[in-house]
mmCIF file of N, CA and C in Angstrom:
data_model
loop_
_atom_site.group_PDB
_atom_site.id
_atom_site.type_symbol
_atom_site.label_atom_id
_atom_site.label_comp_id
_atom_site.label_asym_id
_atom_site.label_seq_id
_atom_site.Cartn_x
_atom_site.Cartn_y
_atom_site.Cartn_z
ATOM 1 N N GLN A 1 -11.670 25.061 22.111
ATOM 2 C CA GLN A 1 -12.772 25.527 22.941
ATOM 3 C C GLN A 1 -14.009 25.757 22.060
ATOM 4 N N VAL A 2 -15.067 25.073 22.389
ATOM 5 C CA VAL A 2 -16.301 25.200 21.611
ATOM 6 C C VAL A 2 -17.054 26.456 22.022
ATOM 7 N N GLN A 3 -17.498 27.203 21.038
ATOM 8 C CA GLN A 3 -18.330 28.378 21.289
ATOM 9 C C GLN A 3 -19.534 28.369 20.365
ATOM 10 N N LEU A 4 -20.689 28.639 20.930
ATOM 11 C CA LEU A 4 -21.916 28.856 20.184
ATOM 12 C C LEU A 4 -22.394 30.255 20.546
ATOM 13 N N VAL A 5 -22.539 31.098 19.536
ATOM 14 C CA VAL A 5 -22.895 32.495 19.795
ATOM 15 C C VAL A 5 -24.173 32.836 19.028
ATOM 16 N N GLU A 6 -25.228 33.096 19.786
ATOM 17 C CA GLU A 6 -26.506 33.462 19.188
ATOM 18 C C GLU A 6 -26.556 34.961 18.927
ATOM 19 N N SER A 7 -27.330 35.321 17.913
ATOM 20 C CA SER A 7 -27.565 36.731 17.607
ATOM 21 C C SER A 7 -28.919 36.837 16.901
ATOM 22 N N GLY A 8 -29.389 38.079 16.785
ATOM 23 C CA GLY A 8 -30.630 38.311 16.050
ATOM 24 C C GLY A 8 -31.860 38.534 16.918
ATOM 25 N N GLY A 9 -31.706 38.409 18.214
ATOM 26 C CA GLY A 9 -32.836 38.671 19.087
ATOM 27 C C GLY A 9 -33.157 40.148 19.153
ATOM 28 N N GLY A 10 -34.274 40.462 19.806
ATOM 29 C CA GLY A 10 -34.654 41.856 19.957
ATOM 30 C C GLY A 10 -36.109 41.991 20.286
ATOM 31 N N LEU A 11 -36.593 43.211 20.108
ATOM 32 C CA LEU A 11 -37.997 43.545 20.388
ATOM 33 C C LEU A 11 -38.762 43.604 19.076
ATOM 34 N N VAL A 12 -39.891 42.917 19.023
ATOM 35 C CA VAL A 12 -40.704 42.888 17.804
ATOM 36 C C VAL A 12 -42.171 42.911 18.206
ATOM 37 N N GLN A 13 -43.002 43.472 17.371
ATOM 38 C CA GLN A 13 -44.439 43.479 17.641
ATOM 39 C C GLN A 13 -45.048 42.114 17.306
ATOM 40 N N ALA A 14 -46.130 41.803 17.969
ATOM 41 C CA ALA A 14 -46.849 40.567 17.674
ATOM 42 C C ALA A 14 -47.204 40.535 16.193
ATOM 43 N N GLY A 15 -47.029 39.363 15.600
ATOM 44 C CA GLY A 15 -47.252 39.206 14.175
ATOM 45 C C GLY A 15 -46.015 39.399 13.332
ATOM 46 N N GLY A 16 -44.976 39.930 13.950
ATOM 47 C CA GLY A 16 -43.741 40.180 13.235
ATOM 48 C C GLY A 16 -42.847 38.969 13.114
ATOM 49 N N SER A 17 -41.647 39.186 12.585
ATOM 50 C CA SER A 17 -40.694 38.108 12.336
ATOM 51 C C SER A 17 -39.318 38.474 12.854
ATOM 52 N N LEU A 18 -38.578 37.453 13.202
ATOM 53 C CA LEU A 18 -37.162 37.590 13.548
ATOM 54 C C LEU A 18 -36.424 36.379 13.000
ATOM 55 N N ARG A 19 -35.156 36.580 12.715
ATOM 56 C CA ARG A 19 -34.298 35.468 12.317
ATOM 57 C C ARG A 19 -33.120 35.397 13.267
ATOM 58 N N LEU A 20 -33.044 34.320 13.998
ATOM 59 C CA LEU A 20 -31.936 34.106 14.909
ATOM 60 C C LEU A 20 -30.823 33.346 14.193
ATOM 61 N N SER A 21 -29.601 33.674 14.556
ATOM 62 C CA SER A 21 -28.431 32.966 14.043
ATOM 63 C C SER A 21 -27.621 32.429 15.205
ATOM 64 N N CYS A 22 -26.930 31.353 14.949
ATOM 65 C CA CYS A 22 -26.033 30.779 15.950
ATOM 66 C C CYS A 22 -24.759 30.367 15.227
ATOM 67 N N ALA A 23 -23.686 31.057 15.530
ATOM 68 C CA ALA A 23 -22.402 30.788 14.892
ATOM 69 C C ALA A 23 -21.588 29.865 15.806
ATOM 70 N N ALA A 24 -21.093 28.779 15.240
ATOM 71 C CA ALA A 24 -20.346 27.788 16.003
ATOM 72 C C ALA A 24 -18.873 27.824 15.653
ATOM 73 N N SER A 25 -18.052 27.574 16.652
ATOM 74 C CA SER A 25 -16.611 27.463 16.427
ATOM 75 C C SER A 25 -16.044 26.453 17.416
ATOM 76 N N GLY A 26 -14.874 25.895 17.055
ATOM 77 C CA GLY A 26 -14.212 24.953 17.940
ATOM 78 C C GLY A 26 -14.729 23.535 17.852
ATOM 79 N N LEU A 27 -15.596 23.268 16.888
ATOM 80 C CA LEU A 27 -16.093 21.908 16.662
ATOM 81 C C LEU A 27 -16.302 21.684 15.175
ATOM 82 N N THR A 28 -16.358 20.424 14.790
ATOM 83 C CA THR A 28 -16.632 20.107 13.394
ATOM 84 C C THR A 28 -18.136 20.192 13.198
ATOM 85 N N PHE A 29 -18.574 21.366 12.811
ATOM 86 C CA PHE A 29 -19.992 21.720 12.805
ATOM 87 C C PHE A 29 -20.840 20.706 12.039
ATOM 88 N N SER A 30 -20.357 20.271 10.906
ATOM 89 C CA SER A 30 -21.157 19.397 10.046
ATOM 90 C C SER A 30 -21.402 18.027 10.652
ATOM 91 N N ARG A 31 -20.761 17.706 11.757
ATOM 92 C CA ARG A 31 -20.947 16.416 12.398
ATOM 93 C C ARG A 31 -21.926 16.467 13.573
ATOM 94 N N TYR A 32 -22.477 17.642 13.820
ATOM 95 C CA TYR A 32 -23.359 17.816 14.970
ATOM 96 C C TYR A 32 -24.791 18.126 14.557
ATOM 97 N N ASP A 33 -25.737 17.523 15.265
ATOM 98 C CA ASP A 33 -27.122 17.989 15.199
ATOM 99 C C ASP A 33 -27.198 19.304 15.964
ATOM 100 N N MET A 34 -28.028 20.218 15.464
ATOM 101 C CA MET A 34 -28.142 21.523 16.105
ATOM 102 C C MET A 34 -29.591 21.755 16.504
ATOM 103 N N GLY A 35 -29.759 22.253 17.724
ATOM 104 C CA GLY A 35 -31.097 22.498 18.211
ATOM 105 C C GLY A 35 -31.296 23.923 18.685
ATOM 106 N N TRP A 36 -32.547 24.333 18.751
ATOM 107 C CA TRP A 36 -32.947 25.615 19.346
ATOM 108 C C TRP A 36 -33.886 25.329 20.506
ATOM 109 N N PHE A 37 -33.667 26.060 21.584
ATOM 110 C CA PHE A 37 -34.473 25.969 22.787
ATOM 111 C C PHE A 37 -34.834 27.384 23.240
ATOM 112 N N ARG A 38 -35.750 27.480 24.165
ATOM 113 C CA ARG A 38 -36.046 28.775 24.772
ATOM 114 C C ARG A 38 -36.454 28.592 26.216
ATOM 115 N N GLN A 39 -36.294 29.670 26.968
ATOM 116 C CA GLN A 39 -36.704 29.671 28.364
ATOM 117 C C GLN A 39 -37.357 30.996 28.688
ATOM 118 N N ALA A 40 -38.616 30.931 29.050
ATOM 119 C CA ALA A 40 -39.349 32.126 29.461
ATOM 120 C C ALA A 40 -39.205 32.314 30.980
ATOM 121 N N PRO A 41 -39.401 33.515 31.460
ATOM 122 C CA PRO A 41 -39.285 33.779 32.911
ATOM 123 C C PRO A 41 -40.199 32.872 33.714
ATOM 124 N N GLY A 42 -39.625 32.205 34.716
ATOM 125 C CA GLY A 42 -40.410 31.345 35.577
ATOM 126 C C GLY A 42 -40.778 30.017 34.993
ATOM 127 N N LYS A 43 -40.271 29.713 33.800
ATOM 128 C CA LYS A 43 -40.598 28.446 33.148
ATOM 129 C C LYS A 43 -39.334 27.648 32.863
ATOM 130 N N GLU A 44 -39.525 26.351 32.612
ATOM 131 C CA GLU A 44 -38.395 25.525 32.273
ATOM 132 C C GLU A 44 -38.004 25.745 30.810
ATOM 133 N N ARG A 45 -36.762 25.416 30.530
ATOM 134 C CA ARG A 45 -36.304 25.501 29.151
ATOM 135 C C ARG A 45 -37.052 24.461 28.319
ATOM 136 N N GLU A 46 -37.434 24.847 27.110
ATOM 137 C CA GLU A 46 -38.188 23.927 26.263
ATOM 138 C C GLU A 46 -37.546 23.823 24.875
ATOM 139 N N PHE A 47 -37.684 22.626 24.329
ATOM 140 C CA PHE A 47 -37.190 22.334 22.991
ATOM 141 C C PHE A 47 -38.076 22.996 21.951
ATOM 142 N N LEU A 48 -37.449 23.529 20.914
ATOM 143 C CA LEU A 48 -38.191 24.135 19.813
ATOM 144 C C LEU A 48 -37.997 23.374 18.497
ATOM 145 N N ALA A 49 -36.755 23.123 18.138
ATOM 146 C CA ALA A 49 -36.490 22.527 16.841
ATOM 147 C C ALA A 49 -35.088 21.934 16.837
ATOM 148 N N VAL A 50 -34.924 20.944 15.969
ATOM 149 C CA VAL A 50 -33.608 20.337 15.771
ATOM 150 C C VAL A 50 -33.428 20.068 14.292
ATOM 151 N N ILE A 51 -32.189 20.195 13.847
ATOM 152 C CA ILE A 51 -31.852 19.864 12.475
ATOM 153 C C ILE A 51 -30.663 18.917 12.521
ATOM 154 N N ARG A 52 -30.762 17.813 11.788
ATOM 155 C CA ARG A 52 -29.707 16.828 11.785
ATOM 156 C C ARG A 52 -28.440 17.362 11.142
ATOM 157 N N SER A 53 -27.340 16.684 11.388
ATOM 158 C CA SER A 53 -26.048 17.143 10.885
ATOM 159 C C SER A 53 -26.039 17.305 9.373
ATOM 160 N N SER A 54 -26.766 16.453 8.671
ATOM 161 C CA SER A 54 -26.831 16.530 7.214
ATOM 162 C C SER A 54 -27.640 17.709 6.721
ATOM 163 N N GLY A 55 -28.490 18.238 7.597
ATOM 164 C CA GLY A 55 -29.375 19.330 7.207
ATOM 165 C C GLY A 55 -30.649 18.875 6.531
ATOM 166 N N ILE A 56 -30.837 17.570 6.409
ATOM 167 C CA ILE A 56 -31.990 17.050 5.687
ATOM 168 C C ILE A 56 -33.201 16.880 6.586
ATOM 169 N N THR A 57 -32.985 16.384 7.789
ATOM 170 C CA THR A 57 -34.092 16.060 8.688
ATOM 171 C C THR A 57 -34.259 17.126 9.767
ATOM 172 N N THR A 58 -35.494 17.534 9.970
ATOM 173 C CA THR A 58 -35.811 18.496 11.013
ATOM 174 C C THR A 58 -36.986 17.985 11.850
ATOM 175 N N ARG A 59 -37.095 18.526 13.053
ATOM 176 C CA ARG A 59 -38.227 18.190 13.929
ATOM 177 C C ARG A 59 -38.553 19.413 14.754
ATOM 178 N N TYR A 60 -39.845 19.613 15.033
ATOM 179 C CA TYR A 60 -40.291 20.830 15.720
ATOM 180 C C TYR A 60 -41.221 20.518 16.880
ATOM 181 N N LYS A 61 -41.231 21.432 17.827
ATOM 182 C CA LYS A 61 -42.268 21.429 18.856
ATOM 183 C C LYS A 61 -43.581 21.772 18.159
ATOM 184 N N ASP A 62 -44.630 21.088 18.549
ATOM 185 C CA ASP A 62 -45.907 21.260 17.849
ATOM 186 C C ASP A 62 -46.369 22.707 17.788
ATOM 187 N N SER A 63 -46.154 23.446 18.861
ATOM 188 C CA SER A 63 -46.706 24.802 18.923
ATOM 189 C C SER A 63 -45.996 25.786 17.997
ATOM 190 N N VAL A 64 -44.854 25.406 17.456
ATOM 191 C CA VAL A 64 -44.147 26.328 16.558
ATOM 192 C C VAL A 64 -44.138 25.836 15.110
ATOM 193 N N LYS A 65 -44.672 24.649 14.887
ATOM 194 C CA LYS A 65 -44.721 24.136 13.501
ATOM 195 C C LYS A 65 -45.505 25.097 12.617
ATOM 196 N N GLY A 66 -44.954 25.350 11.456
ATOM 197 C CA GLY A 66 -45.611 26.260 10.526
ATOM 198 C C GLY A 66 -45.269 27.720 10.750
ATOM 199 N N ARG A 67 -44.710 28.047 11.918
ATOM 200 C CA ARG A 67 -44.291 29.433 12.192
ATOM 201 C C ARG A 67 -42.773 29.574 12.232
ATOM 202 N N PHE A 68 -42.097 28.559 12.763
ATOM 203 C CA PHE A 68 -40.647 28.606 12.899
ATOM 204 C C PHE A 68 -40.016 27.631 11.904
ATOM 205 N N THR A 69 -38.866 28.021 11.364
ATOM 206 C CA THR A 69 -38.125 27.154 10.451
ATOM 207 C C THR A 69 -36.647 27.126 10.854
ATOM 208 N N ILE A 70 -36.127 25.942 11.058
ATOM 209 C CA ILE A 70 -34.711 25.786 11.371
ATOM 210 C C ILE A 70 -33.977 25.416 10.098
ATOM 211 N N SER A 71 -32.792 25.978 9.948
ATOM 212 C CA SER A 71 -31.946 25.674 8.797
ATOM 213 C C SER A 71 -30.493 25.798 9.214
ATOM 214 N N ARG A 72 -29.611 25.336 8.368
ATOM 215 C CA ARG A 72 -28.187 25.433 8.681
ATOM 216 C C ARG A 72 -27.392 25.630 7.413
ATOM 217 N N ASP A 73 -26.234 26.238 7.593
ATOM 218 C CA ASP A 73 -25.266 26.411 6.511
ATOM 219 C C ASP A 73 -23.950 25.837 7.033
ATOM 220 N N ASN A 74 -23.653 24.637 6.626
ATOM 221 C CA ASN A 74 -22.435 23.989 7.135
ATOM 222 C C ASN A 74 -21.164 24.673 6.657
ATOM 223 N N ALA A 75 -21.237 25.373 5.551
ATOM 224 C CA ALA A 75 -20.069 26.106 5.061
ATOM 225 C C ALA A 75 -19.769 27.312 5.948
ATOM 226 N N LYS A 76 -20.805 27.833 6.604
ATOM 227 C CA LYS A 76 -20.632 29.000 7.476
ATOM 228 C C LYS A 76 -20.663 28.634 8.954
ATOM 229 N N ASN A 77 -20.791 27.328 9.255
ATOM 230 C CA ASN A 77 -20.854 26.883 10.654
ATOM 231 C C ASN A 77 -21.958 27.614 11.416
ATOM 232 N N THR A 78 -23.090 27.773 10.787
ATOM 233 C CA THR A 78 -24.169 28.572 11.370
ATOM 234 C C THR A 78 -25.510 27.846 11.238
ATOM 235 N N VAL A 79 -26.294 27.939 12.294
ATOM 236 C CA VAL A 79 -27.662 27.435 12.272
ATOM 237 C C VAL A 79 -28.580 28.625 12.488
ATOM 238 N N TYR A 80 -29.752 28.569 11.872
ATOM 239 C CA TYR A 80 -30.698 29.675 11.891
ATOM 240 C C TYR A 80 -32.056 29.215 12.434
ATOM 241 N N LEU A 81 -32.785 30.177 12.962
ATOM 242 C CA LEU A 81 -34.173 29.937 13.323
ATOM 243 C C LEU A 81 -34.982 31.127 12.804
ATOM 244 N N GLN A 82 -35.740 30.892 11.750
ATOM 245 C CA GLN A 82 -36.633 31.918 11.230
ATOM 246 C C GLN A 82 -37.954 31.814 11.974
ATOM 247 N N MET A 83 -38.361 32.906 12.581
ATOM 248 C CA MET A 83 -39.572 32.931 13.388
ATOM 249 C C MET A 83 -40.557 33.922 12.792
ATOM 250 N N ASN A 84 -41.706 33.437 12.384
ATOM 251 C CA ASN A 84 -42.746 34.264 11.787
ATOM 252 C C ASN A 84 -43.993 34.243 12.666
ATOM 253 N N SER A 85 -44.877 35.193 12.417
ATOM 254 C CA SER A 85 -46.145 35.277 13.155
ATOM 255 C C SER A 85 -45.914 35.180 14.657
ATOM 256 N N LEU A 86 -44.979 35.962 15.142
ATOM 257 C CA LEU A 86 -44.608 35.887 16.551
ATOM 258 C C LEU A 86 -45.750 36.324 17.457
ATOM 259 N N LYS A 87 -45.817 35.657 18.592
ATOM 260 C CA LYS A 87 -46.854 35.929 19.584
ATOM 261 C C LYS A 87 -46.192 36.394 20.884
ATOM 262 N N HIS A 88 -46.966 37.023 21.724
ATOM 263 C CA HIS A 88 -46.434 37.501 22.998
ATOM 264 C C HIS A 88 -45.826 36.347 23.792
ATOM 265 N N GLU A 89 -46.451 35.181 23.719
ATOM 266 C CA GLU A 89 -45.976 34.025 24.475
ATOM 267 C C GLU A 89 -44.681 33.434 23.914
ATOM 268 N N ASP A 90 -44.189 33.956 22.800
ATOM 269 C CA ASP A 90 -42.872 33.544 22.300
ATOM 270 C C ASP A 90 -41.754 34.298 23.002
ATOM 271 N N THR A 91 -42.090 35.250 23.825
ATOM 272 C CA THR A 91 -41.079 36.010 24.563
ATOM 273 C C THR A 91 -40.278 35.081 25.462
ATOM 274 N N ALA A 92 -38.957 35.093 25.305
ATOM 275 C CA ALA A 92 -38.087 34.191 26.054
ATOM 276 C C ALA A 92 -36.634 34.469 25.666
ATOM 277 N N VAL A 93 -35.733 33.829 26.373
ATOM 278 C CA VAL A 93 -34.336 33.767 25.959
ATOM 279 C C VAL A 93 -34.199 32.523 25.082
ATOM 280 N N TYR A 94 -33.625 32.695 23.907
ATOM 281 C CA TYR A 94 -33.487 31.617 22.941
ATOM 282 C C TYR A 94 -32.033 31.139 22.921
ATOM 283 N N TYR A 95 -31.874 29.820 22.957
ATOM 284 C CA TYR A 95 -30.561 29.204 22.992
ATOM 285 C C TYR A 95 -30.376 28.231 21.831
ATOM 286 N N CYS A 96 -29.180 28.188 21.298
ATOM 287 C CA CYS A 96 -28.847 27.096 20.387
ATOM 288 C C CYS A 96 -27.967 26.110 21.130
ATOM 289 N N ALA A 97 -27.947 24.888 20.621
ATOM 290 C CA ALA A 97 -27.189 23.834 21.266
ATOM 291 C C ALA A 97 -26.747 22.817 20.226
ATOM 292 N N ALA A 98 -25.686 22.080 20.551
ATOM 293 C CA ALA A 98 -25.135 21.088 19.633
ATOM 294 C C ALA A 98 -25.014 19.737 20.323
ATOM 295 N N LYS A 99 -25.293 18.685 19.561
ATOM 296 C CA LYS A 99 -25.100 17.337 20.096
ATOM 297 C C LYS A 99 -24.644 16.420 18.987
ATOM 298 N N VAL A 100 -23.941 15.355 19.391
ATOM 299 C CA VAL A 100 -23.561 14.354 18.415
ATOM 300 C C VAL A 100 -24.814 13.593 17.998
ATOM 301 N N PRO A 101 -24.890 13.129 16.770
ATOM 302 C CA PRO A 101 -26.106 12.493 16.271
ATOM 303 C C PRO A 101 -26.578 11.291 17.083
ATOM 304 N N VAL A 102 -25.659 10.543 17.659
ATOM 305 C CA VAL A 102 -26.077 9.354 18.406
ATOM 306 C C VAL A 102 -26.449 9.688 19.839
ATOM 307 N N GLY A 103 -26.210 10.909 20.259
ATOM 308 C CA GLY A 103 -26.482 11.286 21.635
ATOM 309 C C GLY A 103 -27.921 11.731 21.849
ATOM 310 N N VAL A 104 -28.328 11.719 23.105
ATOM 311 C CA VAL A 104 -29.662 12.194 23.483
ATOM 312 C C VAL A 104 -29.572 13.605 24.024
ATOM 313 N N SER A 105 -28.612 13.833 24.883
ATOM 314 C CA SER A 105 -28.473 15.145 25.501
ATOM 315 C C SER A 105 -27.532 16.023 24.663
ATOM 316 N N TYR A 106 -27.679 17.321 24.844
ATOM 317 C CA TYR A 106 -26.877 18.285 24.103
ATOM 318 C C TYR A 106 -25.574 18.538 24.838
ATOM 319 N N ASP A 107 -24.510 18.621 24.043
ATOM 320 C CA ASP A 107 -23.171 18.721 24.614
ATOM 321 C C ASP A 107 -22.714 20.169 24.827
ATOM 322 N N TYR A 108 -23.156 21.055 23.957
ATOM 323 C CA TYR A 108 -22.698 22.438 24.014
ATOM 324 C C TYR A 108 -23.902 23.380 23.873
ATOM 325 N N TRP A 109 -23.799 24.510 24.592
ATOM 326 C CA TRP A 109 -24.882 25.500 24.610
ATOM 327 C C TRP A 109 -24.330 26.901 24.392
ATOM 328 N N GLY A 110 -25.137 27.732 23.751
ATOM 329 C CA GLY A 110 -24.808 29.140 23.640
ATOM 330 C C GLY A 110 -25.267 29.896 24.867
ATOM 331 N N GLN A 111 -24.998 31.199 24.865
ATOM 332 C CA GLN A 111 -25.312 32.025 26.020
ATOM 333 C C GLN A 111 -26.737 32.584 25.966
ATOM 334 N N GLY A 112 -27.354 32.472 24.821
ATOM 335 C CA GLY A 112 -28.744 32.900 24.666
ATOM 336 C C GLY A 112 -28.886 34.298 24.109
ATOM 337 N N THR A 113 -30.038 34.530 23.488
ATOM 338 C CA THR A 113 -30.385 35.850 22.977
ATOM 339 C C THR A 113 -31.843 36.129 23.323
ATOM 340 N N GLN A 114 -32.111 37.328 23.787
ATOM 341 C CA GLN A 114 -33.459 37.670 24.259
ATOM 342 C C GLN A 114 -34.358 38.023 23.079
ATOM 343 N N VAL A 115 -35.542 37.439 23.081
ATOM 344 C CA VAL A 115 -36.593 37.796 22.133
ATOM 345 C C VAL A 115 -37.780 38.291 22.938
ATOM 346 N N THR A 116 -38.225 39.489 22.640
ATOM 347 C CA THR A 116 -39.366 40.069 23.318
ATOM 348 C C THR A 116 -40.414 40.435 22.275
ATOM 349 N N VAL A 117 -41.609 39.903 22.440
ATOM 350 C CA VAL A 117 -42.708 40.168 21.513
ATOM 351 C C VAL A 117 -43.754 40.996 22.235
ATOM 352 N N SER A 118 -43.956 42.201 21.758
ATOM 353 C CA SER A 118 -44.932 43.081 22.381
ATOM 354 C C SER A 118 -46.324 42.795 21.810
ATOM 355 N N SER A 119 -47.306 42.843 22.706
ATOM 356 C CA SER A 119 -48.672 42.540 22.285
ATOM 357 C C SER A 119 -49.418 43.803 21.892
#
């Protein structure tokens, strides 16, 4: 049974930082691309960042480039999202997800962690 469990969310002031973690189990973590997404109230879920299975290649949504950094530790089966210079509009539920490298859609999703940025 595949499980993705996010942690690290919370309440932070604008300009602050948070580091989200996503611990994976039940899959061969090093063979999956890992992504981060978020969904704000009343909005659709949006892509934020992806890191390839090797950990070498990353890609970001333009609005978070330079503020957010995705990384992974294949030895710990964990992917991270370091978020700096947070803005009120970053408030959302953040999700991690896993997909096979040749796939387009994500196969597994976590339950999400709430990030609230106070202005």
